[in-house]
PDB file of C-alpha atoms in Angstrom:
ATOM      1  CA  UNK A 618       0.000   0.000   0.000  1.00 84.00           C
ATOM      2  CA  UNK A 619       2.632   2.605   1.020  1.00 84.00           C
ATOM      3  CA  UNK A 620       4.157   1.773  -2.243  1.00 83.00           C
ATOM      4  CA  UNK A 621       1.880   2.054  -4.627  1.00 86.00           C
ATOM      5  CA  UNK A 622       0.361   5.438  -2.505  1.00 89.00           C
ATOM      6  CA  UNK A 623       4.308   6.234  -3.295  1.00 87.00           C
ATOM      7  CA  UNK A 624       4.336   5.855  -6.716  1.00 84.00           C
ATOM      8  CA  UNK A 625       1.167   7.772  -7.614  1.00 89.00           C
ATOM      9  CA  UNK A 626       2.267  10.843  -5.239  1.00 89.00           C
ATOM     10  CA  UNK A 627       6.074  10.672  -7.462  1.00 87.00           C
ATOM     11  CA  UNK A 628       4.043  10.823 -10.484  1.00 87.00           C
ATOM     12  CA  UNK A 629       1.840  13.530  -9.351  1.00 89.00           C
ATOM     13  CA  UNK A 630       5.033  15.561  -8.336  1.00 90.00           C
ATOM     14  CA  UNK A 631       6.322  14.988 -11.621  1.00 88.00           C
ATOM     15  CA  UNK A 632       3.681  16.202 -13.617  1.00 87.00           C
ATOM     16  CA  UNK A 633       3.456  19.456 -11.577  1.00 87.00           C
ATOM     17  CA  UNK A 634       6.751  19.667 -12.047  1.00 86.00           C
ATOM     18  CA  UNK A 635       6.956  19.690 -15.694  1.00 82.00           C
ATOM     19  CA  UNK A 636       3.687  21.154 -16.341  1.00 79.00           C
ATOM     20  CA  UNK A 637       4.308  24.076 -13.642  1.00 71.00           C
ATOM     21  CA  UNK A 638       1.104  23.277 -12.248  1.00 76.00           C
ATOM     22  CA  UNK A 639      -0.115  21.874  -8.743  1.00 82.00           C
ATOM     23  CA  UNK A 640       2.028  21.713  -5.945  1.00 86.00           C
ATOM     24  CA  UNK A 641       5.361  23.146  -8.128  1.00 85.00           C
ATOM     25  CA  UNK A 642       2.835  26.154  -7.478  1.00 85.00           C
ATOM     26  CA  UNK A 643       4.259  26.582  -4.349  1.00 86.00           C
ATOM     27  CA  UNK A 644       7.974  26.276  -5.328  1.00 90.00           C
ATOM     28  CA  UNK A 645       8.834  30.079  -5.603  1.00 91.00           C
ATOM     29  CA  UNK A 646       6.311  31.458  -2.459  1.00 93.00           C
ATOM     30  CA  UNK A 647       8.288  28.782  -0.320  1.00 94.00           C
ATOM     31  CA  UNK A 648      11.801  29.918  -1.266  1.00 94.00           C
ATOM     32  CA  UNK A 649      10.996  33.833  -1.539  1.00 93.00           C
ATOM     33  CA  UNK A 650       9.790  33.155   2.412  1.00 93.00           C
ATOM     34  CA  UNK A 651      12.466  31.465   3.146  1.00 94.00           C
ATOM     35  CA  UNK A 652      14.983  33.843   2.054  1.00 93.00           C
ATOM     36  CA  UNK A 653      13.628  36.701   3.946  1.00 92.00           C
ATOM     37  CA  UNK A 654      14.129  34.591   7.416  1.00 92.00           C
ATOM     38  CA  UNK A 655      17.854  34.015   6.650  1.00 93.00           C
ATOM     39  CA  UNK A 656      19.856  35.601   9.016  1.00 93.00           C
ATOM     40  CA  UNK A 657      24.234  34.554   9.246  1.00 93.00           C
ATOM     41  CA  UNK A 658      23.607  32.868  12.183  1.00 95.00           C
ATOM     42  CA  UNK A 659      21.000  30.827  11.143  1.00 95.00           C
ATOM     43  CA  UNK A 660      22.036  29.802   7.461  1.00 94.00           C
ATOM     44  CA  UNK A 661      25.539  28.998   9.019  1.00 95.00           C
ATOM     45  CA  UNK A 662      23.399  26.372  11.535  1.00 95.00           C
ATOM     46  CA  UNK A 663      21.000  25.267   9.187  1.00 95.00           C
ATOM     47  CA  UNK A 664      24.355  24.575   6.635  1.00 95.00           C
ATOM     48  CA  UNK A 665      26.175  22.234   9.366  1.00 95.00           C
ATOM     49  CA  UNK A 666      23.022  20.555   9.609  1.00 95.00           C
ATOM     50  CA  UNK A 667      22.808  19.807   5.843  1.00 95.00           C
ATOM     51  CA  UNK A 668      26.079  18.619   6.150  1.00 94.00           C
ATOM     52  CA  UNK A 669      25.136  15.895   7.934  1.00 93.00           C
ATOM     53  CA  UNK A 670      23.173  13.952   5.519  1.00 92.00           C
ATOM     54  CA  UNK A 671      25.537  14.771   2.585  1.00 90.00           C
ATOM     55  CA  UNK A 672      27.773  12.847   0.432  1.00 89.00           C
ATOM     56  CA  UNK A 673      30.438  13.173   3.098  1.00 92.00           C
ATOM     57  CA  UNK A 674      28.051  12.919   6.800  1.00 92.00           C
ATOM     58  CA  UNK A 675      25.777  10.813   5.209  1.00 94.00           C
ATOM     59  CA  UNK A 676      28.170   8.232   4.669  1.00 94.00           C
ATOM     60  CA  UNK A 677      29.707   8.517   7.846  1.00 94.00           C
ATOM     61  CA  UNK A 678      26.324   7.997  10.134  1.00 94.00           C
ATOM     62  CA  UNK A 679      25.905   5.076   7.877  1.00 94.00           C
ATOM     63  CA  UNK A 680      29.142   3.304   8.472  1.00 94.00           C
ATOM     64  CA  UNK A 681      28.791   4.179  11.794  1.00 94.00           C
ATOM     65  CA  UNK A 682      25.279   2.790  12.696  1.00 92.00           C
ATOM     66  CA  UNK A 683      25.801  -0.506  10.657  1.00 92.00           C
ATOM     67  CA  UNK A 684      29.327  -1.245  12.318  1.00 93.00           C
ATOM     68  CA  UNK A 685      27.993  -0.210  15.819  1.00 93.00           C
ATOM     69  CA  UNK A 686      24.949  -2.297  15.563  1.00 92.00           C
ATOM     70  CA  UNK A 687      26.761  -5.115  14.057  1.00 91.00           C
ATOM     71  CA  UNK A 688      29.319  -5.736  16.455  1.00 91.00           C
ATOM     72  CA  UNK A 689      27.288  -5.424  19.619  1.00 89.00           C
ATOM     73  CA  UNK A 690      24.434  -7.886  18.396  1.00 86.00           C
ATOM     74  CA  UNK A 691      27.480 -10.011  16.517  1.00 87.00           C
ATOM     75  CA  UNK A 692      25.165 -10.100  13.515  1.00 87.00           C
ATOM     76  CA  UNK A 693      25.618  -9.532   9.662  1.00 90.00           C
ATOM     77  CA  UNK A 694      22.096  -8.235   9.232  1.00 90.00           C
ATOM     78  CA  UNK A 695      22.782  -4.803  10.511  1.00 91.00           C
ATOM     79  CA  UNK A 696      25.524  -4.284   8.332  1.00 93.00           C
ATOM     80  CA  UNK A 697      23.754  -5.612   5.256  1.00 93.00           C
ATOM     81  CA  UNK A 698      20.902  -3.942   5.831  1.00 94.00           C
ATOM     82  CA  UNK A 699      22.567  -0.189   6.103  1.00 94.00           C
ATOM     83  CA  UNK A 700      24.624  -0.873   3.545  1.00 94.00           C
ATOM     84  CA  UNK A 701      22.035  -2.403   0.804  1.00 94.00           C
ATOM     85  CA  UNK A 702      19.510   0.465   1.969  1.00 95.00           C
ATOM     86  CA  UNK A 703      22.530   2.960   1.649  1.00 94.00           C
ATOM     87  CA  UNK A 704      23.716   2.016  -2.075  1.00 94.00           C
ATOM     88  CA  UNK A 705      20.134   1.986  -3.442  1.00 94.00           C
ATOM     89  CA  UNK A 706      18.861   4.936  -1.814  1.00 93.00           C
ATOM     90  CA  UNK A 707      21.983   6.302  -3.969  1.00 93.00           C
ATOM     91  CA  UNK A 708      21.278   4.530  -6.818  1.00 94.00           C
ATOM     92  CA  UNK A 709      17.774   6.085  -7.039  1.00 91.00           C
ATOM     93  CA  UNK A 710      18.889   9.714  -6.509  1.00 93.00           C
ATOM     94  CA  UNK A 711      21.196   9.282  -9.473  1.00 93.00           C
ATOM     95  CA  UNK A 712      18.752   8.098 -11.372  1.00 93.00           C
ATOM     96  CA  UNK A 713      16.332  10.387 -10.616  1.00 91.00           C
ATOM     97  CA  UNK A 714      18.685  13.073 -11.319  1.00 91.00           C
ATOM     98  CA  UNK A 715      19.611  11.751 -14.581  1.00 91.00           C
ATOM     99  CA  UNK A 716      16.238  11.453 -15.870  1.00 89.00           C
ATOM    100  CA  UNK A 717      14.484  14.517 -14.830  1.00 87.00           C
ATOM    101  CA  UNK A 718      17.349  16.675 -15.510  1.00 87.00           C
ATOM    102  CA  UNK A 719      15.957  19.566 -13.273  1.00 90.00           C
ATOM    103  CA  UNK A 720      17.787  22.721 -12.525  1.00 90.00           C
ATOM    104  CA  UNK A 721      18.583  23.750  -9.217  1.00 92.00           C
ATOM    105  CA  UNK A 722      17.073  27.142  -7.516  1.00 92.00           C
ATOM    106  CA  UNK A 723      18.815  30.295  -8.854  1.00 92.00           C
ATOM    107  CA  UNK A 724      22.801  30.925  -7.618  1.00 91.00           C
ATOM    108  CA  UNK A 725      21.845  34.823  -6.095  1.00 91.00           C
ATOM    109  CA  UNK A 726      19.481  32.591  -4.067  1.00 91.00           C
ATOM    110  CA  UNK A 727      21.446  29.889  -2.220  1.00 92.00           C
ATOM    111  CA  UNK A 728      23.767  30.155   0.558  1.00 92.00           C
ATOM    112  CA  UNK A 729      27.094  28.356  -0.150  1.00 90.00           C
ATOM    113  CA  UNK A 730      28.960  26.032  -0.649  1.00 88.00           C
ATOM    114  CA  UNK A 731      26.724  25.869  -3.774  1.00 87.00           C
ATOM    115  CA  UNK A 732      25.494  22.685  -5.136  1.00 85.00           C
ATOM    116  CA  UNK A 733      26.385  20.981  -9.020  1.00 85.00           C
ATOM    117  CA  UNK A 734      23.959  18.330  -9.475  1.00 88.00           C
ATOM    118  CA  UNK A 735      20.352  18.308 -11.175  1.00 90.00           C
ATOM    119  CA  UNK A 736      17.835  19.322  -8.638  1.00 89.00           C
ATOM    120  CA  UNK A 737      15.075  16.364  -8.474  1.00 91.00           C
ATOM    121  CA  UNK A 738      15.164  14.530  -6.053  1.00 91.00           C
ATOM    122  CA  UNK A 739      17.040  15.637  -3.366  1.00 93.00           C
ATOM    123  CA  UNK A 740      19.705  13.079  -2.808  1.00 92.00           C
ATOM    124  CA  UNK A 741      20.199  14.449   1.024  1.00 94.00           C
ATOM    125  CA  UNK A 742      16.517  13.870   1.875  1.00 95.00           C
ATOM    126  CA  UNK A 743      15.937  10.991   0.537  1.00 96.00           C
ATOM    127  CA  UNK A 744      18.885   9.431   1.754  1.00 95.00           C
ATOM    128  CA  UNK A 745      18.523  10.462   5.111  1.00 96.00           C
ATOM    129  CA  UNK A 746      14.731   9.147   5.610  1.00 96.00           C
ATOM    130  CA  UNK A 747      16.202   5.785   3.967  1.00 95.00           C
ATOM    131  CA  UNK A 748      19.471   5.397   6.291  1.00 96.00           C
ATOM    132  CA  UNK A 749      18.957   6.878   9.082  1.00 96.00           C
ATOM    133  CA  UNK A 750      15.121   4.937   9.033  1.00 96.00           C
ATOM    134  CA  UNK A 751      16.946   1.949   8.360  1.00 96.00           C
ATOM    135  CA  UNK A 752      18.947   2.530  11.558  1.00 96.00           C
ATOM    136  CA  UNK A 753      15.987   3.919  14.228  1.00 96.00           C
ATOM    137  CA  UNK A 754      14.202   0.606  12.410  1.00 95.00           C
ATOM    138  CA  UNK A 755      17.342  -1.494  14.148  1.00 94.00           C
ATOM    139  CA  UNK A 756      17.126  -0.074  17.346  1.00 94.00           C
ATOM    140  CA  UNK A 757      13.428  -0.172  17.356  1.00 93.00           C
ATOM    141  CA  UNK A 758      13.568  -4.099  17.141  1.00 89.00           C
ATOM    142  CA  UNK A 759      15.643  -4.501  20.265  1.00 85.00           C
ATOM    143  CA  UNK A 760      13.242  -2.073  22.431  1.00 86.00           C
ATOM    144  CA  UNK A 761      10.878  -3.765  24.729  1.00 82.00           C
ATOM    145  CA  UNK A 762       9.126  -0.371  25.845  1.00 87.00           C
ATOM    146  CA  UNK A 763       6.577   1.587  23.721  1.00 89.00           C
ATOM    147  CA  UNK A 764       7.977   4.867  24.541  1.00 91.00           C
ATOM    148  CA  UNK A 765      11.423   3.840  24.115  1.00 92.00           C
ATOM    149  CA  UNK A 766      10.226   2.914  20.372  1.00 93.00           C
ATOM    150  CA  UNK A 767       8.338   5.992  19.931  1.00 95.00           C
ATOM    151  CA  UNK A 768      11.190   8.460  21.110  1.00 95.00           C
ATOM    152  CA  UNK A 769      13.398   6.797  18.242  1.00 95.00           C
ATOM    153  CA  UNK A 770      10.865   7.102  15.560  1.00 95.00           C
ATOM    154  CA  UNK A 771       9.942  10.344  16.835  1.00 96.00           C
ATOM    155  CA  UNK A 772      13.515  11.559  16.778  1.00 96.00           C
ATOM    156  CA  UNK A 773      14.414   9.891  13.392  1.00 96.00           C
ATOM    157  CA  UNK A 774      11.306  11.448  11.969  1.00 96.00           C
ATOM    158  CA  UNK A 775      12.085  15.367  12.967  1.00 96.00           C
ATOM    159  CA  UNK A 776      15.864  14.571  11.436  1.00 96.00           C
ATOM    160  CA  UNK A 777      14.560  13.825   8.297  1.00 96.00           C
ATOM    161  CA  UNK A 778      12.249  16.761   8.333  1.00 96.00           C
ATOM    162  CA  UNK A 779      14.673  19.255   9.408  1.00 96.00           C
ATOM    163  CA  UNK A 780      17.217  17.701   6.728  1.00 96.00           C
ATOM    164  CA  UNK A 781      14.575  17.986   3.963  1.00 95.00           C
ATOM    165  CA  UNK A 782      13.556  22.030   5.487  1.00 96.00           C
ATOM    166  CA  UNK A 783      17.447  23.309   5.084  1.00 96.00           C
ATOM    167  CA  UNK A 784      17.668  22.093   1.474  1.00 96.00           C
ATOM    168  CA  UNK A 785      14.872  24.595   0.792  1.00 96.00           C
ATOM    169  CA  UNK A 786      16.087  26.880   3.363  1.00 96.00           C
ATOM    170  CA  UNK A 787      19.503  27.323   2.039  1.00 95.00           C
ATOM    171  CA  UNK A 788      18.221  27.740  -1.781  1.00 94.00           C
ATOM    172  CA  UNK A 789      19.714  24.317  -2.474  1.00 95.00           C
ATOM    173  CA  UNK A 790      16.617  22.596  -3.214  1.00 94.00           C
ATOM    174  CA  UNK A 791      12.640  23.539  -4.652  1.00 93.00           C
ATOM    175  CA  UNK A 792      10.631  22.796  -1.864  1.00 94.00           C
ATOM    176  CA  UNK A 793       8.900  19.472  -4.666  1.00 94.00           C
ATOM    177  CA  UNK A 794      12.973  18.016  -4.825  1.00 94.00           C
ATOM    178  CA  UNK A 795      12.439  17.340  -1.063  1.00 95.00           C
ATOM    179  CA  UNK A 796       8.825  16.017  -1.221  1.00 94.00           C
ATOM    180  CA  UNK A 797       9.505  13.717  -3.839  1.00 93.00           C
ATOM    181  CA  UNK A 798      12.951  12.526  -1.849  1.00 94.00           C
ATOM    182  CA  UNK A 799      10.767  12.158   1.214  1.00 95.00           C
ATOM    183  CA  UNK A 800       8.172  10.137  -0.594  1.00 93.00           C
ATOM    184  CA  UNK A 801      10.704   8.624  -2.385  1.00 93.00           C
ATOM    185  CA  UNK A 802      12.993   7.443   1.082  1.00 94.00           C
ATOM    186  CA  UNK A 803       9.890   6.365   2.460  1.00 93.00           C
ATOM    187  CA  UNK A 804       9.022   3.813  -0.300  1.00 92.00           C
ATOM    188  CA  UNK A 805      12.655   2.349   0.023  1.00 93.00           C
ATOM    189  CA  UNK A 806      12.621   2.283   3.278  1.00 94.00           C
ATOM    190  CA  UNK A 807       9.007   0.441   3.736  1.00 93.00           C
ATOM    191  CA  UNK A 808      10.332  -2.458   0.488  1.00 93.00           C
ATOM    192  CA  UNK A 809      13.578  -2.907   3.071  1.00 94.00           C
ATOM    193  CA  UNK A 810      11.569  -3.651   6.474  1.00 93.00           C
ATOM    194  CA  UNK A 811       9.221  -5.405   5.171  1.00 92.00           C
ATOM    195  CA  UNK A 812      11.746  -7.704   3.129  1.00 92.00           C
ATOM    196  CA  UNK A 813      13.537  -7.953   6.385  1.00 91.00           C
ATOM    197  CA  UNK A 814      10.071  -8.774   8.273  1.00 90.00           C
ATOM    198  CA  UNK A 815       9.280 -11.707   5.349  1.00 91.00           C
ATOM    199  CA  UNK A 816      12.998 -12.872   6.204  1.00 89.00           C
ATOM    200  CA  UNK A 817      12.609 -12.996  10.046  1.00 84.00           C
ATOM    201  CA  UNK A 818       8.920 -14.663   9.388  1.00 86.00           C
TER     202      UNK A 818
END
């Protein structure tokens, strides 16, 4: 269900995208805003932050989580599952890229260091909701207590979000790049868990 709900919601993104209709509406009004809260401070925060889930950080939280998890449960599955999620959660930004071909928000727009590859999807949202989901979806397993699962989703969750709001915020990213690498992360992510649930079963 959550992938075919996936699917149509990409495809709907697409066509506003192309057709400048629809959500894509909301594209410029979302940046414009955006620009006038910027402050040093702020975009200097917001920029660390990005950092995190990029193609240095997001590697890094990977490679952390799997080897962590591995070693203290002395299990393969961790490390197979980060990685597998990690390399096709890449994959599919590439190919996304590649295929829509989408430029990125205007230069006199964006806070630096500014960004060379096509716009849609973004690669740093849609990575993060697949790896770092992956990961809270590990610790979740080994949590007896209801609100010790909820505090990771919960926490996993805002990450993404916040990850996803600084690609818009820093001009980076049209606010449809991150909603289609949300909806994109979460259709990943739901294909791994539940081929790791059929697995366990």
């Amino acid at each position: 269900a959550i992938l075919a709900v996936a699917t149509a919601l990409v495809l709907w993104i697409y066509a506003s995208i192309t057709t400048s209709r629809g959500v894509a509406g909301l594209d410029v009004p979302i940046l414009e805003g955006l620009i006038r809260l910027r402050t040093p401070t702020l975009d200097a925060t917001l920029t660390a932050v990005t950092f995190t889930a990029g193609t240095i950080g997001m590697p890094i939280v990977a490679l952390v989580g799997m080897t962590t998890l591995g070693l203290r449960r002395r299990s393969w599955t961790p490390v197979v599952l980060v990685a597998t999620t990690g390399a096709v959660s890449v994959l599919l930004t590439i190919v996304g890229k590649r295929f829509v071909d989408r430029v990125r928000p205007p230069r006199v727009d964006a806070v630096p260091p500014f960004e060379l590859s096509e716009s849609f999807p973004s690669g740093h949202t849609l990575n993060a909701v697949a790896i770092v989901g992956v990961i809270a979806y590990l610790l979740i397993l080994r949590r007896s207590s209801a609100r010790a699962r909820v505090a990771i989703a919960l926490a996993a969750a805002v990450y993404v979000v916040l990850i996803g709001f600084t690609r818009v915020f820093l001009g980076h990213h049209w606010f449809t790049d991150v909603l289609a690498g949300l909806v994109l992360g979460v259709a990943w992510l739901a294909l791994v868990i539940t081929a790791h649930r059929l697995y366990l079963t």
